[in-house]
Protein backbone atom coordinates (compact mmCIF):
# COMPACT_ATOMS: atom_id res chain seq x y z
CA UNK A 1 0.00 0.00 0.00
CA UNK A 2 1.86 2.99 -1.33
CA UNK A 3 0.23 5.51 1.02
CA UNK A 4 1.43 3.61 4.10
CA UNK A 5 4.92 3.10 2.71
CA UNK A 6 5.20 6.81 1.91
CA UNK A 7 4.08 7.67 5.43
CA UNK A 8 6.63 5.29 6.93
CA UNK A 9 9.35 6.81 4.74
CA UNK A 10 8.31 10.32 5.82
CA UNK A 11 7.54 9.90 9.54
CA UNK A 12 9.00 6.55 10.58
CA UNK A 13 12.14 6.59 12.71
CA UNK A 14 14.55 3.65 12.77
CA UNK A 15 15.76 2.91 16.28
CA UNK A 16 18.57 0.68 17.47
CA UNK A 17 17.59 -2.96 17.93
CA UNK A 18 15.73 -3.16 14.63
CA UNK A 19 12.75 -1.19 15.91
CA UNK A 20 10.74 1.15 13.70
CA UNK A 21 9.05 3.97 15.56
CA UNK A 22 5.76 4.96 13.95
CA UNK A 23 4.20 6.75 16.90
CA UNK A 24 3.46 9.86 14.80
CA UNK A 25 0.68 8.08 12.91
CA UNK A 26 0.15 4.46 13.97
CA UNK A 27 0.64 3.59 17.61
CA UNK A 28 0.62 6.71 19.74
CA UNK A 29 -0.83 9.53 17.67
CA UNK A 30 -3.27 7.88 15.26
CA UNK A 31 -3.97 9.03 11.70
CA UNK A 32 -7.56 7.80 11.48
CA UNK A 33 -7.89 8.63 7.79
CA UNK A 34 -4.88 6.44 7.07
CA UNK A 35 -6.43 3.69 9.27
CA UNK A 36 -9.58 4.02 7.18
CA UNK A 37 -7.64 3.49 3.95
CA UNK A 38 -5.86 0.50 5.51
CA UNK A 39 -9.21 -0.99 6.49
CA UNK A 40 -10.52 -0.52 2.96
CA UNK A 41 -7.49 -2.33 1.60
CA UNK A 42 -7.89 -5.31 3.96
CA UNK A 43 -11.60 -5.46 3.08
CA UNK A 44 -10.65 -5.59 -0.61
CA UNK A 45 -7.99 -8.25 -0.03
CA UNK A 46 -10.24 -10.44 2.13
CA UNK A 47 -13.47 -9.83 0.19
CA UNK A 48 -13.71 -13.55 -0.62
CA UNK A 49 -13.79 -14.53 3.05
CA UNK A 50 -16.94 -14.55 5.18
CA UNK A 51 -15.34 -12.85 8.19
CA UNK A 52 -17.43 -13.04 11.37
CA UNK A 53 -14.96 -11.47 13.80
CA UNK A 54 -11.83 -9.36 13.87
CA UNK A 55 -9.32 -10.31 16.56
CA UNK A 56 -6.49 -8.06 17.65
CA UNK A 57 -4.35 -7.38 20.72
CA UNK A 58 -4.21 -4.40 23.03
CA UNK A 59 -3.21 -1.67 22.80
CA UNK A 60 -2.04 -0.57 19.35
CA UNK A 61 -4.14 -3.06 17.44
CA UNK A 62 -7.44 -1.79 18.80
CA UNK A 63 -7.73 1.50 16.91
CA UNK A 64 -6.57 -0.04 13.65
CA UNK A 65 -8.96 -2.99 13.96
CA UNK A 66 -11.96 -0.86 14.95
CA UNK A 67 -11.56 1.47 11.99
CA UNK A 68 -10.99 -1.51 9.68
CA UNK A 69 -14.18 -3.15 10.97
CA UNK A 70 -16.19 -0.31 9.41
CA UNK A 71 -15.27 -1.85 6.05
CA UNK A 72 -16.64 -5.28 6.99
CA UNK A 73 -20.35 -6.03 7.40
CA UNK A 74 -21.34 -5.84 11.09
CA UNK A 75 -18.18 -7.57 12.28
CA UNK A 76 -17.32 -7.16 15.97
CA UNK A 77 -13.77 -6.50 17.08
CA UNK A 78 -12.39 -8.54 19.97
CA UNK A 79 -9.08 -7.56 21.48
CA UNK A 80 -6.94 -9.92 23.53
CA UNK A 81 -5.94 -8.49 26.90
CA UNK A 82 -2.39 -8.58 28.17
CA UNK A 83 -3.19 -8.83 31.86
CA UNK A 84 -5.69 -10.51 34.12
CA UNK A 85 -8.34 -8.17 35.46
CA UNK A 86 -11.39 -8.31 37.69
CA UNK A 87 -13.43 -7.60 34.55
CA UNK A 88 -12.17 -10.76 32.88
CA UNK A 89 -14.64 -13.19 34.37
CA UNK A 90 -15.93 -16.54 33.19
CA UNK A 91 -14.18 -19.05 30.99
CA UNK A 92 -11.11 -17.78 29.18
CA UNK A 93 -8.72 -18.74 26.44
CA UNK A 94 -5.16 -17.81 27.31
CA UNK A 95 -1.59 -18.27 26.21
CA UNK A 96 1.77 -16.57 26.69
CA UNK A 97 3.70 -14.60 24.11
CA UNK A 98 7.09 -12.97 23.97
CA UNK A 99 7.12 -9.24 23.28
CA UNK A 100 9.72 -8.18 20.76
CA UNK A 101 9.74 -4.53 21.81
CA UNK A 102 9.48 -5.08 25.58
CA UNK A 103 11.69 -8.20 25.53
CA UNK A 104 9.60 -10.08 28.03
CA UNK A 105 6.80 -12.63 28.16
CA UNK A 106 3.23 -11.67 28.89
CA UNK A 107 -0.17 -13.36 28.86
CA UNK A 108 -2.81 -12.90 26.16
CA UNK A 109 -6.35 -13.59 27.20
CA UNK A 110 -9.83 -13.47 25.69
CA UNK A 111 -13.15 -14.23 27.32
CA UNK A 112 -14.41 -17.51 25.87
CA UNK A 113 -17.81 -16.06 25.08
CA UNK A 114 -16.31 -13.66 22.52
CA UNK A 115 -14.51 -16.23 20.36
CA UNK A 116 -16.51 -19.22 19.21
CA UNK A 117 -16.38 -22.41 17.23
CA UNK A 118 -17.64 -21.51 13.77
CA UNK A 119 -16.14 -18.01 13.79
CA UNK A 120 -14.14 -17.03 10.70
CA UNK A 121 -11.58 -14.73 12.22
CA UNK A 122 -9.53 -12.00 10.60
CA UNK A 123 -6.56 -11.27 12.85
CA UNK A 124 -5.24 -7.71 12.61
CA UNK A 125 -2.10 -6.24 14.18
CA UNK A 126 0.19 -3.26 13.70
CA UNK A 127 3.53 -5.08 13.26
CA UNK A 128 4.74 -8.49 12.22
CA UNK A 129 8.34 -9.16 13.20
CA UNK A 130 9.13 -12.65 14.52
CA UNK A 131 5.48 -13.61 14.55
CA UNK A 132 5.10 -14.32 18.29
CA UNK A 133 2.16 -11.95 18.82
CA UNK A 134 0.25 -13.41 15.88
CA UNK A 135 1.06 -16.97 16.93
CA UNK A 136 -0.49 -16.16 20.31
CA UNK A 137 -3.68 -14.90 18.67
CA UNK A 138 -3.77 -17.96 16.39
CA UNK A 139 -3.46 -20.16 19.49
CA UNK A 140 -6.47 -18.39 21.09
CA UNK A 141 -8.48 -19.14 17.93
CA UNK A 142 -7.35 -22.78 18.08
CA UNK A 143 -8.49 -23.06 21.71
CA UNK A 144 -11.87 -21.60 20.72
CA UNK A 145 -12.26 -23.89 17.71
CA UNK A 146 -12.48 -20.78 15.51
CA UNK A 147 -11.00 -20.71 12.01
CA UNK A 148 -8.33 -18.16 11.11
CA UNK A 149 -9.60 -16.86 7.77
CA UNK A 150 -6.70 -14.46 7.34
CA UNK A 151 -4.16 -12.17 8.93
CA UNK A 152 -3.92 -8.46 8.13
CA UNK A 153 -0.77 -6.66 9.21
CA UNK A 154 0.04 -2.98 8.80
CA UNK A 155 3.84 -3.29 8.74
CA UNK A 156 5.75 -6.52 8.15
CA UNK A 157 9.47 -6.52 8.82
CA UNK A 158 10.12 -9.20 6.23
CA UNK A 159 13.77 -9.67 7.22
CA UNK A 160 12.72 -11.04 10.63
CA UNK A 161 11.03 -14.03 9.01
CA UNK A 162 7.83 -14.25 11.07
CA UNK A 163 5.60 -13.66 8.04
CA UNK A 164 7.22 -16.41 6.00
CA UNK A 165 6.95 -18.86 8.89
CA UNK A 166 3.21 -18.15 9.19
CA UNK A 167 2.72 -18.46 5.41
CA UNK A 168 4.58 -21.80 5.47
CA UNK A 169 2.05 -22.96 8.06
CA UNK A 170 -0.69 -22.16 5.53
CA UNK A 171 -1.95 -18.85 6.88
CA UNK A 172 -2.85 -16.09 4.46
CA UNK A 173 -0.92 -13.03 5.65
CA UNK A 174 -1.57 -9.69 3.93
CA UNK A 175 0.84 -6.94 4.94
CA UNK A 176 0.19 -3.40 3.73
CA UNK A 177 3.82 -2.30 3.97
CA UNK A 178 6.73 -4.71 3.74
CA UNK A 179 10.13 -3.68 5.02
CA UNK A 180 13.14 -5.57 3.70
CA UNK A 181 15.85 -3.78 5.69
CA UNK A 182 16.39 -0.85 8.04
CA UNK A 183 19.51 0.99 9.14
CA UNK A 184 19.45 2.87 12.42
CA UNK A 185 22.66 4.74 11.61
CA UNK A 186 21.54 6.21 8.29
CA UNK A 187 17.81 6.04 9.05
CA UNK A 188 17.27 4.27 5.72
CA UNK A 189 14.25 2.03 5.22
CA UNK A 190 14.15 -0.35 2.23
CA UNK A 191 10.79 -1.73 1.20
CA UNK A 192 10.46 -5.29 -0.11
P1 LIG B 1 6.48 -10.21 16.85
O1 LIG B 1 5.69 -10.86 17.92
O2 LIG B 1 5.96 -10.48 15.47
O3 LIG B 1 7.97 -10.44 16.97
O4 LIG B 1 6.32 -8.65 17.09
C1 LIG B 1 5.08 -8.06 16.89
C2 LIG B 1 4.72 -7.15 18.01
O5 LIG B 1 5.87 -6.47 18.52
C3 LIG B 1 3.76 -6.09 17.49
O6 LIG B 1 2.50 -6.31 18.06
C4 LIG B 1 4.35 -4.77 17.93
O7 LIG B 1 3.65 -4.31 19.05
C5 LIG B 1 5.76 -5.08 18.35
N1 LIG B 1 6.79 -4.69 17.35
C6 LIG B 1 7.61 -5.52 16.67
N2 LIG B 1 8.48 -4.85 15.93
C7 LIG B 1 8.19 -3.55 16.12
C8 LIG B 1 8.76 -2.34 15.60
O8 LIG B 1 9.72 -2.32 14.82
N3 LIG B 1 8.20 -1.18 16.01
C9 LIG B 1 7.14 -1.14 16.88
N4 LIG B 1 6.66 0.07 17.20
N5 LIG B 1 6.58 -2.26 17.40
C10 LIG B 1 7.11 -3.45 17.02
mmCIF file of C-alpha atoms and ligand atoms in Angstrom:
data_model
loop_
_atom_site.group_PDB
_atom_site.id
_atom_site.type_symbol
_atom_site.label_atom_id
_atom_site.label_comp_id
_atom_site.label_asym_id
_atom_site.label_seq_id
_atom_site.Cartn_x
_atom_site.Cartn_y
_atom_site.Cartn_z
ATOM 1 C CA UNK A 1 0.000 0.000 0.000
ATOM 2 C CA UNK A 2 1.860 2.989 -1.327
ATOM 3 C CA UNK A 3 0.232 5.511 1.019
ATOM 4 C CA UNK A 4 1.426 3.609 4.101
ATOM 5 C CA UNK A 5 4.922 3.099 2.708
ATOM 6 C CA UNK A 6 5.197 6.811 1.907
ATOM 7 C CA UNK A 7 4.078 7.673 5.430
ATOM 8 C CA UNK A 8 6.633 5.286 6.929
ATOM 9 C CA UNK A 9 9.350 6.813 4.741
ATOM 10 C CA UNK A 10 8.312 10.320 5.823
ATOM 11 C CA UNK A 11 7.540 9.898 9.537
ATOM 12 C CA UNK A 12 8.995 6.551 10.584
ATOM 13 C CA UNK A 13 12.138 6.587 12.707
ATOM 14 C CA UNK A 14 14.546 3.652 12.766
ATOM 15 C CA UNK A 15 15.757 2.911 16.282
ATOM 16 C CA UNK A 16 18.567 0.679 17.470
ATOM 17 C CA UNK A 17 17.592 -2.963 17.926
ATOM 18 C CA UNK A 18 15.727 -3.161 14.626
ATOM 19 C CA UNK A 19 12.746 -1.190 15.910
ATOM 20 C CA UNK A 20 10.738 1.150 13.696
ATOM 21 C CA UNK A 21 9.054 3.971 15.560
ATOM 22 C CA UNK A 22 5.762 4.960 13.955
ATOM 23 C CA UNK A 23 4.199 6.749 16.897
ATOM 24 C CA UNK A 24 3.459 9.860 14.802
ATOM 25 C CA UNK A 25 0.681 8.078 12.908
ATOM 26 C CA UNK A 26 0.149 4.459 13.969
ATOM 27 C CA UNK A 27 0.643 3.595 17.609
ATOM 28 C CA UNK A 28 0.618 6.708 19.742
ATOM 29 C CA UNK A 29 -0.827 9.526 17.667
ATOM 30 C CA UNK A 30 -3.265 7.883 15.257
ATOM 31 C CA UNK A 31 -3.973 9.025 11.696
ATOM 32 C CA UNK A 32 -7.558 7.801 11.480
ATOM 33 C CA UNK A 33 -7.891 8.635 7.793
ATOM 34 C CA UNK A 34 -4.881 6.440 7.072
ATOM 35 C CA UNK A 35 -6.434 3.695 9.270
ATOM 36 C CA UNK A 36 -9.582 4.017 7.180
ATOM 37 C CA UNK A 37 -7.637 3.492 3.952
ATOM 38 C CA UNK A 38 -5.859 0.504 5.510
ATOM 39 C CA UNK A 39 -9.214 -0.985 6.488
ATOM 40 C CA UNK A 40 -10.519 -0.520 2.958
ATOM 41 C CA UNK A 41 -7.487 -2.328 1.598
ATOM 42 C CA UNK A 42 -7.886 -5.306 3.958
ATOM 43 C CA UNK A 43 -11.601 -5.459 3.082
ATOM 44 C CA UNK A 44 -10.653 -5.594 -0.609
ATOM 45 C CA UNK A 45 -7.987 -8.252 -0.033
ATOM 46 C CA UNK A 46 -10.244 -10.437 2.130
ATOM 47 C CA UNK A 47 -13.472 -9.827 0.193
ATOM 48 C CA UNK A 48 -13.713 -13.547 -0.623
ATOM 49 C CA UNK A 49 -13.786 -14.528 3.048
ATOM 50 C CA UNK A 50 -16.942 -14.550 5.176
ATOM 51 C CA UNK A 51 -15.344 -12.852 8.188
ATOM 52 C CA UNK A 52 -17.434 -13.039 11.370
ATOM 53 C CA UNK A 53 -14.964 -11.473 13.797
ATOM 54 C CA UNK A 54 -11.831 -9.361 13.870
ATOM 55 C CA UNK A 55 -9.316 -10.312 16.559
ATOM 56 C CA UNK A 56 -6.486 -8.062 17.653
ATOM 57 C CA UNK A 57 -4.354 -7.383 20.723
ATOM 58 C CA UNK A 58 -4.207 -4.397 23.028
ATOM 59 C CA UNK A 59 -3.213 -1.673 22.800
ATOM 60 C CA UNK A 60 -2.038 -0.570 19.353
ATOM 61 C CA UNK A 61 -4.137 -3.058 17.443
ATOM 62 C CA UNK A 62 -7.444 -1.786 18.799
ATOM 63 C CA UNK A 63 -7.730 1.501 16.912
ATOM 64 C CA UNK A 64 -6.571 -0.043 13.646
ATOM 65 C CA UNK A 65 -8.963 -2.989 13.956
ATOM 66 C CA UNK A 66 -11.963 -0.860 14.945
ATOM 67 C CA UNK A 67 -11.558 1.472 11.989
ATOM 68 C CA UNK A 68 -10.986 -1.506 9.679
ATOM 69 C CA UNK A 69 -14.182 -3.146 10.971
ATOM 70 C CA UNK A 70 -16.194 -0.309 9.415
ATOM 71 C CA UNK A 71 -15.272 -1.854 6.047
ATOM 72 C CA UNK A 72 -16.644 -5.284 6.994
ATOM 73 C CA UNK A 73 -20.349 -6.028 7.396
ATOM 74 C CA UNK A 74 -21.336 -5.842 11.092
ATOM 75 C CA UNK A 75 -18.181 -7.571 12.283
ATOM 76 C CA UNK A 76 -17.322 -7.157 15.974
ATOM 77 C CA UNK A 77 -13.769 -6.499 17.083
ATOM 78 C CA UNK A 78 -12.385 -8.545 19.965
ATOM 79 C CA UNK A 79 -9.076 -7.564 21.479
ATOM 80 C CA UNK A 80 -6.943 -9.922 23.528
ATOM 81 C CA UNK A 81 -5.941 -8.491 26.899
ATOM 82 C CA UNK A 82 -2.395 -8.582 28.170
ATOM 83 C CA UNK A 83 -3.187 -8.833 31.857
ATOM 84 C CA UNK A 84 -5.689 -10.514 34.122
ATOM 85 C CA UNK A 85 -8.341 -8.173 35.456
ATOM 86 C CA UNK A 86 -11.386 -8.313 37.687
ATOM 87 C CA UNK A 87 -13.431 -7.602 34.548
ATOM 88 C CA UNK A 88 -12.166 -10.759 32.879
ATOM 89 C CA UNK A 89 -14.641 -13.186 34.368
ATOM 90 C CA UNK A 90 -15.929 -16.536 33.186
ATOM 91 C CA UNK A 91 -14.180 -19.054 30.985
ATOM 92 C CA UNK A 92 -11.114 -17.777 29.180
ATOM 93 C CA UNK A 93 -8.717 -18.742 26.443
ATOM 94 C CA UNK A 94 -5.157 -17.811 27.311
ATOM 95 C CA UNK A 95 -1.586 -18.270 26.206
ATOM 96 C CA UNK A 96 1.771 -16.568 26.693
ATOM 97 C CA UNK A 97 3.702 -14.600 24.113
ATOM 98 C CA UNK A 98 7.093 -12.970 23.971
ATOM 99 C CA UNK A 99 7.117 -9.242 23.282
ATOM 100 C CA UNK A 100 9.716 -8.180 20.759
ATOM 101 C CA UNK A 101 9.739 -4.530 21.806
ATOM 102 C CA UNK A 102 9.478 -5.078 25.575
ATOM 103 C CA UNK A 103 11.686 -8.196 25.526
ATOM 104 C CA UNK A 104 9.595 -10.080 28.034
ATOM 105 C CA UNK A 105 6.797 -12.627 28.162
ATOM 106 C CA UNK A 106 3.229 -11.668 28.887
ATOM 107 C CA UNK A 107 -0.170 -13.364 28.858
ATOM 108 C CA UNK A 108 -2.807 -12.902 26.155
ATOM 109 C CA UNK A 109 -6.346 -13.589 27.205
ATOM 110 C CA UNK A 110 -9.829 -13.466 25.691
ATOM 111 C CA UNK A 111 -13.152 -14.229 27.320
ATOM 112 C CA UNK A 112 -14.406 -17.511 25.868
ATOM 113 C CA UNK A 113 -17.810 -16.058 25.076
ATOM 114 C CA UNK A 114 -16.311 -13.660 22.522
ATOM 115 C CA UNK A 115 -14.512 -16.233 20.360
ATOM 116 C CA UNK A 116 -16.515 -19.216 19.214
ATOM 117 C CA UNK A 117 -16.378 -22.414 17.235
ATOM 118 C CA UNK A 118 -17.643 -21.506 13.767
ATOM 119 C CA UNK A 119 -16.144 -18.006 13.794
ATOM 120 C CA UNK A 120 -14.136 -17.030 10.698
ATOM 121 C CA UNK A 121 -11.579 -14.733 12.216
ATOM 122 C CA UNK A 122 -9.534 -12.001 10.595
ATOM 123 C CA UNK A 123 -6.562 -11.267 12.849
ATOM 124 C CA UNK A 124 -5.238 -7.708 12.608
ATOM 125 C CA UNK A 125 -2.097 -6.241 14.176
ATOM 126 C CA UNK A 126 0.186 -3.262 13.700
ATOM 127 C CA UNK A 127 3.528 -5.081 13.259
ATOM 128 C CA UNK A 128 4.742 -8.491 12.222
ATOM 129 C CA UNK A 129 8.343 -9.159 13.205
ATOM 130 C CA UNK A 130 9.129 -12.651 14.521
ATOM 131 C CA UNK A 131 5.476 -13.612 14.546
ATOM 132 C CA UNK A 132 5.102 -14.325 18.294
ATOM 133 C CA UNK A 133 2.165 -11.953 18.824
ATOM 134 C CA UNK A 134 0.253 -13.409 15.881
ATOM 135 C CA UNK A 135 1.063 -16.966 16.930
ATOM 136 C CA UNK A 136 -0.494 -16.157 20.313
ATOM 137 C CA UNK A 137 -3.679 -14.902 18.668
ATOM 138 C CA UNK A 138 -3.770 -17.956 16.388
ATOM 139 C CA UNK A 139 -3.465 -20.158 19.492
ATOM 140 C CA UNK A 140 -6.465 -18.387 21.087
ATOM 141 C CA UNK A 141 -8.483 -19.142 17.926
ATOM 142 C CA UNK A 142 -7.345 -22.776 18.080
ATOM 143 C CA UNK A 143 -8.487 -23.060 21.705
ATOM 144 C CA UNK A 144 -11.870 -21.602 20.724
ATOM 145 C CA UNK A 145 -12.257 -23.891 17.711
ATOM 146 C CA UNK A 146 -12.482 -20.782 15.510
ATOM 147 C CA UNK A 147 -11.003 -20.712 12.006
ATOM 148 C CA UNK A 148 -8.326 -18.161 11.109
ATOM 149 C CA UNK A 149 -9.598 -16.859 7.769
ATOM 150 C CA UNK A 150 -6.704 -14.461 7.336
ATOM 151 C CA UNK A 151 -4.157 -12.172 8.930
ATOM 152 C CA UNK A 152 -3.916 -8.458 8.135
ATOM 153 C CA UNK A 153 -0.770 -6.663 9.206
ATOM 154 C CA UNK A 154 0.040 -2.980 8.803
ATOM 155 C CA UNK A 155 3.840 -3.294 8.740
ATOM 156 C CA UNK A 156 5.750 -6.516 8.154
ATOM 157 C CA UNK A 157 9.468 -6.520 8.820
ATOM 158 C CA UNK A 158 10.125 -9.201 6.234
ATOM 159 C CA UNK A 159 13.766 -9.673 7.215
ATOM 160 C CA UNK A 160 12.717 -11.041 10.631
ATOM 161 C CA UNK A 161 11.030 -14.033 9.013
ATOM 162 C CA UNK A 162 7.833 -14.248 11.074
ATOM 163 C CA UNK A 163 5.601 -13.663 8.042
ATOM 164 C CA UNK A 164 7.219 -16.406 5.995
ATOM 165 C CA UNK A 165 6.949 -18.855 8.890
ATOM 166 C CA UNK A 166 3.209 -18.149 9.186
ATOM 167 C CA UNK A 167 2.716 -18.462 5.413
ATOM 168 C CA UNK A 168 4.580 -21.796 5.474
ATOM 169 C CA UNK A 169 2.047 -22.961 8.059
ATOM 170 C CA UNK A 170 -0.690 -22.158 5.527
ATOM 171 C CA UNK A 171 -1.955 -18.845 6.881
ATOM 172 C CA UNK A 172 -2.846 -16.091 4.464
ATOM 173 C CA UNK A 173 -0.916 -13.032 5.648
ATOM 174 C CA UNK A 174 -1.566 -9.690 3.931
ATOM 175 C CA UNK A 175 0.841 -6.936 4.939
ATOM 176 C CA UNK A 176 0.191 -3.402 3.727
ATOM 177 C CA UNK A 177 3.823 -2.299 3.971
ATOM 178 C CA UNK A 178 6.735 -4.711 3.744
ATOM 179 C CA UNK A 179 10.130 -3.679 5.024
ATOM 180 C CA UNK A 180 13.136 -5.574 3.703
ATOM 181 C CA UNK A 181 15.845 -3.782 5.692
ATOM 182 C CA UNK A 182 16.388 -0.848 8.040
ATOM 183 C CA UNK A 183 19.507 0.991 9.136
ATOM 184 C CA UNK A 184 19.446 2.867 12.421
ATOM 185 C CA UNK A 185 22.661 4.745 11.613
ATOM 186 C CA UNK A 186 21.544 6.210 8.288
ATOM 187 C CA UNK A 187 17.809 6.036 9.054
ATOM 188 C CA UNK A 188 17.271 4.269 5.724
ATOM 189 C CA UNK A 189 14.254 2.028 5.225
ATOM 190 C CA UNK A 190 14.153 -0.345 2.231
ATOM 191 C CA UNK A 191 10.785 -1.735 1.201
ATOM 192 C CA UNK A 192 10.461 -5.290 -0.111
HETATM 193 P P1 LIG B 1 6.484 -10.212 16.851
HETATM 194 O O1 LIG B 1 5.691 -10.863 17.925
HETATM 195 O O2 LIG B 1 5.962 -10.478 15.468
HETATM 196 O O3 LIG B 1 7.970 -10.445 16.974
HETATM 197 O O4 LIG B 1 6.321 -8.650 17.092
HETATM 198 C C1 LIG B 1 5.077 -8.061 16.891
HETATM 199 C C2 LIG B 1 4.720 -7.147 18.008
HETATM 200 O O5 LIG B 1 5.866 -6.472 18.517
HETATM 201 C C3 LIG B 1 3.760 -6.093 17.490
HETATM 202 O O6 LIG B 1 2.498 -6.312 18.059
HETATM 203 C C4 LIG B 1 4.351 -4.774 17.929
HETATM 204 O O7 LIG B 1 3.648 -4.305 19.049
HETATM 205 C C5 LIG B 1 5.760 -5.077 18.350
HETATM 206 N N1 LIG B 1 6.786 -4.691 17.349
HETATM 207 C C6 LIG B 1 7.607 -5.525 16.673
HETATM 208 N N2 LIG B 1 8.476 -4.851 15.929
HETATM 209 C C7 LIG B 1 8.192 -3.546 16.121
HETATM 210 C C8 LIG B 1 8.761 -2.345 15.595
HETATM 211 O O8 LIG B 1 9.723 -2.325 14.816
HETATM 212 N N3 LIG B 1 8.200 -1.182 16.014
HETATM 213 C C9 LIG B 1 7.140 -1.140 16.882
HETATM 214 N N4 LIG B 1 6.658 0.066 17.199
HETATM 215 N N5 LIG B 1 6.583 -2.259 17.398
HETATM 216 C C10 LIG B 1 7.108 -3.449 17.017
#
